[in-house]
Coordinates of N, CA and C and ligand atoms in Angstrom, one line a residue:
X1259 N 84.2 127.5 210.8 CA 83.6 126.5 211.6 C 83.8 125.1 210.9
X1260 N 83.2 125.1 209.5 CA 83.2 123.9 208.9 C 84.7 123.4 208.9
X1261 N 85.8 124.5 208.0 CA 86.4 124.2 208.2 C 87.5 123.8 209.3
X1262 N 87.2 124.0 210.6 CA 87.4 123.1 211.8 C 87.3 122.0 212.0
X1263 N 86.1 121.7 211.8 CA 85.4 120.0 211.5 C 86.5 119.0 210.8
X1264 N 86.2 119.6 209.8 CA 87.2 119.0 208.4 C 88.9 119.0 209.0
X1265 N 89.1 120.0 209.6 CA 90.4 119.5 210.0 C 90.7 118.2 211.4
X1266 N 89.9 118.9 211.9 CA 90.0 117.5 213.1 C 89.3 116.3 212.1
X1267 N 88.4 115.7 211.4 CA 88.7 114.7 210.4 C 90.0 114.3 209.6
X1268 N 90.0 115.1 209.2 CA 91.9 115.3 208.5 C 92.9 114.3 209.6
X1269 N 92.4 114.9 210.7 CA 93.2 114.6 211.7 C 92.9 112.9 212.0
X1270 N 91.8 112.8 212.4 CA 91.6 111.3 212.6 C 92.4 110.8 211.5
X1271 N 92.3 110.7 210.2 CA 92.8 110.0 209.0 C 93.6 109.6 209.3
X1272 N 94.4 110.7 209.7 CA 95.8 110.5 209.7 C 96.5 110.0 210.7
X1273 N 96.0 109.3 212.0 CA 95.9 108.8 213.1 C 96.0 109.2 214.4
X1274 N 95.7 110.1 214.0 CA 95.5 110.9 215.5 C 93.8 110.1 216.5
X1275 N 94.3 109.9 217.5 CA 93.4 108.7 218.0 C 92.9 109.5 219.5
X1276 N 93.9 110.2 220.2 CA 93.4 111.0 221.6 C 92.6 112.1 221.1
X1277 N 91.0 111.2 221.8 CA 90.2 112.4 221.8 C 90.0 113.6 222.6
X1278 N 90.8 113.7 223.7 CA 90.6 114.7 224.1 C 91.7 115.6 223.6
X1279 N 92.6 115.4 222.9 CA 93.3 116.0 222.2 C 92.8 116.8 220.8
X1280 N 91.5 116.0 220.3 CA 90.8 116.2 219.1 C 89.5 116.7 219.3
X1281 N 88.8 116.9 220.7 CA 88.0 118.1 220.8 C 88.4 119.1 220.9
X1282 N 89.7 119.1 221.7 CA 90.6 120.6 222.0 C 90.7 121.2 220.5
X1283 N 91.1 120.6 219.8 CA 91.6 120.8 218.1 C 90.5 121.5 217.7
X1284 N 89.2 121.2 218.0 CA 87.3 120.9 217.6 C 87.4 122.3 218.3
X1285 N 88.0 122.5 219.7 CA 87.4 123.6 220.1 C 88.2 125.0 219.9
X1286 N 89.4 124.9 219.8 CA 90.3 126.0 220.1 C 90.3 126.6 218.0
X1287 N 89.6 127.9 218.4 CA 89.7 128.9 216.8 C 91.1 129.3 216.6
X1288 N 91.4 128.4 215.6 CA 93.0 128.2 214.9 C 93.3 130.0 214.8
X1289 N 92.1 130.1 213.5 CA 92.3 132.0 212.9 C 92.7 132.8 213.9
X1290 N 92.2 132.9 215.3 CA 92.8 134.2 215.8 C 94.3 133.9 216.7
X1291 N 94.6 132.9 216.2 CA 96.2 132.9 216.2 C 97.3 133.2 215.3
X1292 N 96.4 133.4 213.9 CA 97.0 133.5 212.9 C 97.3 135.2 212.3
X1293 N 97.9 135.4 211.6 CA 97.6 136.7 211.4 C 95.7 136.7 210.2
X1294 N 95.6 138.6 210.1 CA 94.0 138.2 210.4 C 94.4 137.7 208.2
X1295 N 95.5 138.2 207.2 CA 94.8 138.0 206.2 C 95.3 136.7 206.0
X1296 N 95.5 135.9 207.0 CA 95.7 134.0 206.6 C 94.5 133.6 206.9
X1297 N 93.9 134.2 208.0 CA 92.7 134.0 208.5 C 91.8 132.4 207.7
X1298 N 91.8 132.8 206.1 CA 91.1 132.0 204.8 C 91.9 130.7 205.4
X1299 N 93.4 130.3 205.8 CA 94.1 129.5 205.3 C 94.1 128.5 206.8
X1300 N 93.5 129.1 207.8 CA 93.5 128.9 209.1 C 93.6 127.2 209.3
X1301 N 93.0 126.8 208.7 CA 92.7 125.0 209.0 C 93.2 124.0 207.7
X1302 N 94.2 125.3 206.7 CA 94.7 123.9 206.3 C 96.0 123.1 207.0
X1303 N 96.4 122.1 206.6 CA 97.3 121.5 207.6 C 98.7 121.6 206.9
X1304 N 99.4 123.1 207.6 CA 100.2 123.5 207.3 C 100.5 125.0 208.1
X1305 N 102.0 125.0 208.4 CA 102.7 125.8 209.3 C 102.3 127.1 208.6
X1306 N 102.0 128.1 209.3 CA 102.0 129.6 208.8 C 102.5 130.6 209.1
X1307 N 103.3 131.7 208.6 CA 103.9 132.6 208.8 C 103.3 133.8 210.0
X1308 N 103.6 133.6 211.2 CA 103.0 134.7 212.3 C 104.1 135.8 212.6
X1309 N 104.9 135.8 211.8 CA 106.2 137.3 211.7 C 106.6 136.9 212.7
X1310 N 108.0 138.2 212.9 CA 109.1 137.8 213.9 C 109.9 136.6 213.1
X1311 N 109.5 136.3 211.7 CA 110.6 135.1 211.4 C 109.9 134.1 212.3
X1312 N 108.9 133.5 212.5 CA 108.2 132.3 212.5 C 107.0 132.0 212.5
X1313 N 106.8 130.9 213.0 CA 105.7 130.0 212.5 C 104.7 129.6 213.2
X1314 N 103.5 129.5 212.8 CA 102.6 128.5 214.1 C 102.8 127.0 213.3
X1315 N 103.0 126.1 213.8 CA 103.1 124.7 213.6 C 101.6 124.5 212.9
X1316 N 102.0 123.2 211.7 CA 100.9 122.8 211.7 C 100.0 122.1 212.1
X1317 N 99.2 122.1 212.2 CA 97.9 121.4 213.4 C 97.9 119.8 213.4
X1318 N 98.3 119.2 212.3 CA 98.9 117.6 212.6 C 100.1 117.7 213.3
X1319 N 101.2 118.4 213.7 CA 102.3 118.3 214.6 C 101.8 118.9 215.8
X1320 N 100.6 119.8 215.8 CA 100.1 120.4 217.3 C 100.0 118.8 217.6
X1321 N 98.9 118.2 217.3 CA 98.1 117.3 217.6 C 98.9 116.4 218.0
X1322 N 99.7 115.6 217.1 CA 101.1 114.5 217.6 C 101.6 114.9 218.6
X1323 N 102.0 116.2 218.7 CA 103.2 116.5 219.9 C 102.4 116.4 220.9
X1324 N 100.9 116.7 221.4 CA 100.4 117.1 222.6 C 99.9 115.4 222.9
X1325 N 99.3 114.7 221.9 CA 98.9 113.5 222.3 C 100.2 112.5 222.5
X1326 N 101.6 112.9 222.1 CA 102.6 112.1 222.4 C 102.5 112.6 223.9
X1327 N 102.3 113.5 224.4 CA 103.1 114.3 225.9 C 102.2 112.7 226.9
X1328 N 100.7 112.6 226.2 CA 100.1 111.2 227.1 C 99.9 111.7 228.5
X1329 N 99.3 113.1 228.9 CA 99.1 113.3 230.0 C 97.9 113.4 230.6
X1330 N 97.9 113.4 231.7 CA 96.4 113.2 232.8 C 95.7 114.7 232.9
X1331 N 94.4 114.8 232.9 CA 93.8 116.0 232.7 C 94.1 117.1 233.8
X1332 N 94.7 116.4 235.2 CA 95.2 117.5 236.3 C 96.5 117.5 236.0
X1333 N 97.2 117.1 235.0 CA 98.9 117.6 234.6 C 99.4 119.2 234.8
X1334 N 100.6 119.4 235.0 CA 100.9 120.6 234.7 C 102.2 120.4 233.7
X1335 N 102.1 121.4 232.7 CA 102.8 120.9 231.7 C 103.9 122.5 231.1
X1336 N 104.6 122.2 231.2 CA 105.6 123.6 230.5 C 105.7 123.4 228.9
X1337 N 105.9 124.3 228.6 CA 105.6 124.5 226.9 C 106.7 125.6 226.7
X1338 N 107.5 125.0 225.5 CA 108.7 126.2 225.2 C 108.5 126.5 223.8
X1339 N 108.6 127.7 223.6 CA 108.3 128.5 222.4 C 106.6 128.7 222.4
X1340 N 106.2 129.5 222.9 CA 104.6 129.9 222.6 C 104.0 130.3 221.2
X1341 N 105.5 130.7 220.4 CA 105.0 131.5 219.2 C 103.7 132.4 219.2
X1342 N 102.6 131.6 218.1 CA 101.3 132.5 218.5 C 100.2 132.0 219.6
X1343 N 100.7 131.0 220.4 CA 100.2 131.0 221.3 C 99.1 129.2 221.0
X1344 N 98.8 128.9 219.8 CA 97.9 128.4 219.3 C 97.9 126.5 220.1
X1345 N 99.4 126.1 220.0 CA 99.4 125.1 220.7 C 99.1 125.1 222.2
X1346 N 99.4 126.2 222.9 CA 99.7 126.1 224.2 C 97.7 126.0 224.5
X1347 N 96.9 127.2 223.7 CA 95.7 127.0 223.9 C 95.2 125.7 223.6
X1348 N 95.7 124.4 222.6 CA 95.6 123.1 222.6 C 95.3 122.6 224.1
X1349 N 96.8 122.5 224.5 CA 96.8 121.8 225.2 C 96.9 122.5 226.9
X1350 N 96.0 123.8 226.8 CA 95.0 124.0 228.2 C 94.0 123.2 228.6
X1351 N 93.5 122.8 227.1 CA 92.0 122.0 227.6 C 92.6 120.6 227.2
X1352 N 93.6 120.3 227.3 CA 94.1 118.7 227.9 C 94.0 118.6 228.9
X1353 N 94.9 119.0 230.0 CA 95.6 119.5 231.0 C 95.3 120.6 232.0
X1354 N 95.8 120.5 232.9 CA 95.1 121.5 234.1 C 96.1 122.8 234.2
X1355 N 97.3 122.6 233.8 CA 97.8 124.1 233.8 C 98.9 123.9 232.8
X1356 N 99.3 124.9 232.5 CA 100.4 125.3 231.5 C 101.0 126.4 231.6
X1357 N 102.2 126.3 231.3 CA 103.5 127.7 231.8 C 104.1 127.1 230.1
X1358 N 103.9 129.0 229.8 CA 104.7 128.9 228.0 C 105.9 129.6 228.0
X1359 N 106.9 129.4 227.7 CA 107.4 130.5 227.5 C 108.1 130.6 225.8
X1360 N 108.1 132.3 225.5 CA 108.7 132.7 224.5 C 109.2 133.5 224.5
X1361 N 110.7 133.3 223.9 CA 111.9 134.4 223.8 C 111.5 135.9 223.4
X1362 N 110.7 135.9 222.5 CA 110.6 136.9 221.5 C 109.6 137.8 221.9
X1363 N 109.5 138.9 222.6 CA 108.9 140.0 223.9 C 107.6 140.2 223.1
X1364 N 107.8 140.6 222.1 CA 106.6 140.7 220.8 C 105.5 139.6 220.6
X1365 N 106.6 138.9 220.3 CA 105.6 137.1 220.0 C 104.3 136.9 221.8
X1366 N 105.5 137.1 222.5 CA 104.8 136.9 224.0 C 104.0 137.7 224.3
X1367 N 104.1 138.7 223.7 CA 102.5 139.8 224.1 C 101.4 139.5 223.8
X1368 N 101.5 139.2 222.1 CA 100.1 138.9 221.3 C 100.0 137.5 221.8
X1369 N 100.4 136.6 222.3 CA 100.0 135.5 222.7 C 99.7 135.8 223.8
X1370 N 100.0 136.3 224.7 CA 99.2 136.6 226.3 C 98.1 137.4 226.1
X1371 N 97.9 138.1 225.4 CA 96.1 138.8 225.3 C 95.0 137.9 224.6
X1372 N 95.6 136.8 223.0 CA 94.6 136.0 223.2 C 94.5 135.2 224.1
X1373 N 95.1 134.5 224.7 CA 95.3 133.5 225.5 C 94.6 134.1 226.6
X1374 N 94.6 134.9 227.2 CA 94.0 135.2 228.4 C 92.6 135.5 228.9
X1375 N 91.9 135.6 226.9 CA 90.8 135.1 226.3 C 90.1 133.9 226.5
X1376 N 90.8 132.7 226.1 CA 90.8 131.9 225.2 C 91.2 130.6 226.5
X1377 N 92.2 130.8 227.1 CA 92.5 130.1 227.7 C 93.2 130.7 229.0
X1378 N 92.4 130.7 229.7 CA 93.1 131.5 231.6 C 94.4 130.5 232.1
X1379 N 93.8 129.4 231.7 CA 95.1 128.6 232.5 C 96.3 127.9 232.1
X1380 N 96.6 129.4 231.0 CA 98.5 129.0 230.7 C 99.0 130.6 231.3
X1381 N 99.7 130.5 231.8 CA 101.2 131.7 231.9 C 102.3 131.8 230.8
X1382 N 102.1 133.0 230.3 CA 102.7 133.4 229.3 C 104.4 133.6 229.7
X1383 N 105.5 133.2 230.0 CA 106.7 133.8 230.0 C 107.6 134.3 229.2
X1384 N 108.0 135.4 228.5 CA 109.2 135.9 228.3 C 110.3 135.5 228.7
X1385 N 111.2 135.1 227.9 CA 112.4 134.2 228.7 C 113.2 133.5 227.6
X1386 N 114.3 132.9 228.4 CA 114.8 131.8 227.4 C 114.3 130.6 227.9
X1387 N 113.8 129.7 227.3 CA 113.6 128.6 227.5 C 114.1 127.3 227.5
X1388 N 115.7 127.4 227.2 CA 116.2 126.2 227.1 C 116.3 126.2 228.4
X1389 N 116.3 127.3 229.7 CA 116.5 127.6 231.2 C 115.4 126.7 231.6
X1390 N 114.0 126.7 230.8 CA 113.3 126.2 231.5 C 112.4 127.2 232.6
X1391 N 111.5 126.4 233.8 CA 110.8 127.6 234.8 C 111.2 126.8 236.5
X1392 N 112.6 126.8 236.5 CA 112.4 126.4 237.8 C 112.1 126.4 239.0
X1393 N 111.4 127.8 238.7 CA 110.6 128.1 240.2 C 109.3 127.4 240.2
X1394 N 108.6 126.9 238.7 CA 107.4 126.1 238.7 C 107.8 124.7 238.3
X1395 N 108.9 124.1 238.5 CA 109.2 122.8 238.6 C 108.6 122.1 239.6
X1396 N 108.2 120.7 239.7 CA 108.3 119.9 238.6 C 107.2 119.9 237.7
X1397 N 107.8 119.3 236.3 CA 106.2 119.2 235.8 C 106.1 117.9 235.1
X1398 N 104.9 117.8 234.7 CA 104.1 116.4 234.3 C 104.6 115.8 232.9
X1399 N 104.8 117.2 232.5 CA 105.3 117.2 230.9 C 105.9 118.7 230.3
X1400 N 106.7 118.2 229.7 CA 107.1 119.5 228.9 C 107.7 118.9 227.4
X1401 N 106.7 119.9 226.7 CA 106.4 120.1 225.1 C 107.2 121.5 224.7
X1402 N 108.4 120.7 223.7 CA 109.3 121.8 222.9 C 108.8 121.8 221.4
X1403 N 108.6 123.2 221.0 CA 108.4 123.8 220.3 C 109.3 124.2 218.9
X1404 N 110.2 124.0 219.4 CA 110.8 124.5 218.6 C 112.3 123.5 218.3
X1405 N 113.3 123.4 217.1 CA 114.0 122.3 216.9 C 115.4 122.5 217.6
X1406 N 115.9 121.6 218.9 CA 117.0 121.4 219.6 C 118.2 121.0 218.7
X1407 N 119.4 121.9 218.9 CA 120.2 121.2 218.5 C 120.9 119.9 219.1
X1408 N 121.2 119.0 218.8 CA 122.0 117.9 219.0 C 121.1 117.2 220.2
X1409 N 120.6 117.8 221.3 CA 119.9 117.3 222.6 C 118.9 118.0 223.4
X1410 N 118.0 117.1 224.1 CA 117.1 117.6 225.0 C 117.5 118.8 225.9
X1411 N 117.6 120.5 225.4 CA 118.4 121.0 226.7 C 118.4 120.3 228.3
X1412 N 119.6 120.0 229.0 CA 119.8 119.3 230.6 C 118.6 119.9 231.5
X1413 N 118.6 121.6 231.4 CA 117.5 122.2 232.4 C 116.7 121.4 232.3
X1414 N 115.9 121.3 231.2 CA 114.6 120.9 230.8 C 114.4 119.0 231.9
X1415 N 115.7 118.3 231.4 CA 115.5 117.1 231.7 C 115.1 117.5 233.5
X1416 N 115.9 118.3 233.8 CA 116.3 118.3 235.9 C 114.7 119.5 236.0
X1417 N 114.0 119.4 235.3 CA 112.5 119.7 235.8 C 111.3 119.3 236.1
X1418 N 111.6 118.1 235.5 CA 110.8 117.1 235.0 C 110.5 116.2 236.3
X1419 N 109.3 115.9 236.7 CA 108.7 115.3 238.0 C 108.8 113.6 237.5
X1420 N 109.0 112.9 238.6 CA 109.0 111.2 238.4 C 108.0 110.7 237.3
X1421 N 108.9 110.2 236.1 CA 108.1 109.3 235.1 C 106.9 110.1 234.5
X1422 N 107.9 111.3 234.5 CA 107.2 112.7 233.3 C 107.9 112.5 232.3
X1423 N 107.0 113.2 231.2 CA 107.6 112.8 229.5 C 107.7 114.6 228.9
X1424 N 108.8 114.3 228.4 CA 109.4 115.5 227.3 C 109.4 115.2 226.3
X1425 N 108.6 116.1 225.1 CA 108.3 116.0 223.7 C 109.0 116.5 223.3
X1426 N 110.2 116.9 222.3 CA 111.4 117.8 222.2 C 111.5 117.3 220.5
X1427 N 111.9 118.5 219.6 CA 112.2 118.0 218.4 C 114.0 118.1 218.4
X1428 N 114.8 117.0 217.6 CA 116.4 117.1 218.0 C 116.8 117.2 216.8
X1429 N 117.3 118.1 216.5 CA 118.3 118.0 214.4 C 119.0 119.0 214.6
X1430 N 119.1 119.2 213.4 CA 119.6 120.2 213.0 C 119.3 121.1 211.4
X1431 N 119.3 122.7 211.4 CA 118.9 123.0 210.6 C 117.7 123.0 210.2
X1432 N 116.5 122.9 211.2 CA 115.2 122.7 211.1 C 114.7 121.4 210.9
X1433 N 115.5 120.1 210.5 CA 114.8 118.8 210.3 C 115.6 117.9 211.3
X1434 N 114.5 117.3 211.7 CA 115.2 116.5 212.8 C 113.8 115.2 213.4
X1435 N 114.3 114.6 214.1 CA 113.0 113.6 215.0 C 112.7 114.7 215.9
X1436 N 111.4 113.9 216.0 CA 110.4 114.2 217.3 C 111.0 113.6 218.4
X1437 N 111.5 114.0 219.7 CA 112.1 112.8 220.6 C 111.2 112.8 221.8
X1438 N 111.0 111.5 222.3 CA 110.0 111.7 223.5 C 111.0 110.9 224.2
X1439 N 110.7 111.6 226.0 CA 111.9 111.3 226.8 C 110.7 110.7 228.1
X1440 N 111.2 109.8 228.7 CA 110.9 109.1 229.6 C 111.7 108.3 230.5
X1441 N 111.6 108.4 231.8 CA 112.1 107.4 233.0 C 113.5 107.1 231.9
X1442 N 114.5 108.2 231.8 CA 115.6 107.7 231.4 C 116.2 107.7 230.1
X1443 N 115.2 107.0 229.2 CA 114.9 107.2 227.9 C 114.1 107.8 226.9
X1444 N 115.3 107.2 225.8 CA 114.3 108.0 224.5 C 114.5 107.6 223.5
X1445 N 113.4 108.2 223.1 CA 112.7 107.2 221.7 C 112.2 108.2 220.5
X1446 N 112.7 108.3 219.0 CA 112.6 108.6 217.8 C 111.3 108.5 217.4
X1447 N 110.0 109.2 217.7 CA 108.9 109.4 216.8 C 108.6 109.6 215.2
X1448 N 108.9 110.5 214.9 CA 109.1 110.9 213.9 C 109.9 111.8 213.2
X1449 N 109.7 112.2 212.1 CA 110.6 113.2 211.6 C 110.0 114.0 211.3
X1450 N 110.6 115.7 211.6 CA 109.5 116.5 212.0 C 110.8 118.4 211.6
X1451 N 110.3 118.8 210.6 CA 110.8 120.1 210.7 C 110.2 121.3 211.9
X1452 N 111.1 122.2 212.2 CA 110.7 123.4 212.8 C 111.4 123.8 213.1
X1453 N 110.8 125.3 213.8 CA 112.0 126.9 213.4 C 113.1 126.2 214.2
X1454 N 114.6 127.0 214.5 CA 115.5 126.1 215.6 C 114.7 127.0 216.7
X1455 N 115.3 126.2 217.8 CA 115.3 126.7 219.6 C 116.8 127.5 219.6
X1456 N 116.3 129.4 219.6 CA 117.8 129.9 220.0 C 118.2 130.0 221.2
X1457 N 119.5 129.6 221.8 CA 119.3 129.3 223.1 C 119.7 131.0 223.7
X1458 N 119.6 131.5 224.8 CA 120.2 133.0 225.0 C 119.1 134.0 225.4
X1459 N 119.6 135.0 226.1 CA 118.3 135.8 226.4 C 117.4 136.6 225.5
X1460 N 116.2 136.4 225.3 CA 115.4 137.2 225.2 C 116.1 138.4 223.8
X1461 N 115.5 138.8 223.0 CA 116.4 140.4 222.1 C 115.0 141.2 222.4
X1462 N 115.4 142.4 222.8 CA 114.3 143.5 222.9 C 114.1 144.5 221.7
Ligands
SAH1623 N1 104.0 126.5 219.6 C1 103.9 127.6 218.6 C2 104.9 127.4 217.5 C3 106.2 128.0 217.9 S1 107.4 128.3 216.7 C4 102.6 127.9 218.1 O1 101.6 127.1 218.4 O2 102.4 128.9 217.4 C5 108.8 128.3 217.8 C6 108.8 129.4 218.8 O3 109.9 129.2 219.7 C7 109.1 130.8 218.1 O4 108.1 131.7 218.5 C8 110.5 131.2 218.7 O5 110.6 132.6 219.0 C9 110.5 130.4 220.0 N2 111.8 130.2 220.6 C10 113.0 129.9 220.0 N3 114.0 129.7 220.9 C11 113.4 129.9 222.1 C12 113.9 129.9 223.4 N4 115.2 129.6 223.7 N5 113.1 130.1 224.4 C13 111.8 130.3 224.2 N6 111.2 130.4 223.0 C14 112.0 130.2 221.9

């Protein structure tokens, strides 16, 4: 608990300024995203090993990426890479719906049972997600997860509803900017490591 607190302060410091981004932070219990013996490590501000070969983000890049997306509380927002699920629960209680998807059948399970806890109103997908969900197109915003090589996958841009914003990390090799995409353009946030985006179906 306390340390909850202490992380959303952490967080102000550091300039995180949307509050409804920083109650969600206040509200959503990091630990049961995490595996249970990190549990202790839950709120420091740092990415943690959730198996499968990756990561939950740490809670200063949750918080950037979802307060970059700048969306309205009835948004609908797609979210690629769910991992443990931990951001997507962020940014339910931004936003009025959310569609996640994650490649990895495993990763997407244990994130659809807490989540369906925790937060009713995301949809968990299995999938590749550079595809995107075009049968729930358009959306308000869509937040990548995970690091693009060279560009915004195209799907992603042709889903996007009039003077909606895509949060997308672009590099290579795990380090790369934050890119936020808008009415056409885009613009270099920051610099920001994470796992890559593999593009391709699903491995069972
Ligand atoms: N948002 C997550 C962090 C995700 S780490 C959290 O809060 O925990 C990035 C995730 O993207 C990994 O789980 C990885 O399996 C997934 N991923 C990688 N390529 C993908 C793709 N093409 N489609 C969907 N998910 C993908």
């Amino acid at each position: 608990m306390t340390g909850r607190a202490d992380m959303v302060a952490r967080l102000r410091t550091r300039g995180i300024a949307d509050e409804r981004v920083l109650s969600a932070m206040a509200a959503v219990p990091r630990e049961r995203f995490v595996r249970p013996e990190l549990a202790g490590e839950a709120y420091v501000d740092a990415p943690l090993d959730i198996g499968r070969g990756q990561t939950i983000s740490a809670p200063s890049i949750v918080a950037f990426s979802i307060a970059a997306l700048q969306q309205p509380p009835t948004a609908r927002v797609l979210e690629i890479g769910t991992g443990s699920g931990y951001a997507a629960a962020v940014l339910a209680r931004c936003v009025g719906e959310v569609v996640s998807i994650e490649r990895d059948p495993d990763l997407a399970q244990r994130a659809r049972e807490v989540l369906a806890e925790l937060a009713p109103n995301v949809e968990v997908r299995t999938g590749d997600g550079v595809r995107g969900a075009p049968d729930r197109a358009p959306f308000d915003g869509i937040v990548v997860t995970a690091m693009a090589a060279r560009q915004i996958p195209p799907a992603l841009r042709n889903q996007l509803a009039p003077h909606g914003t895509i949060v997308c990390p672009v590099g290579d090799d795990r380090v790369g900017s934050l890119v936020r995409y808008r009415d056409g353009r885009s613009e270099d946030l920051v610099e920001v490591s994470f796992v890559p985006l593999v593009p391709g179906s699903p491995e069972t």
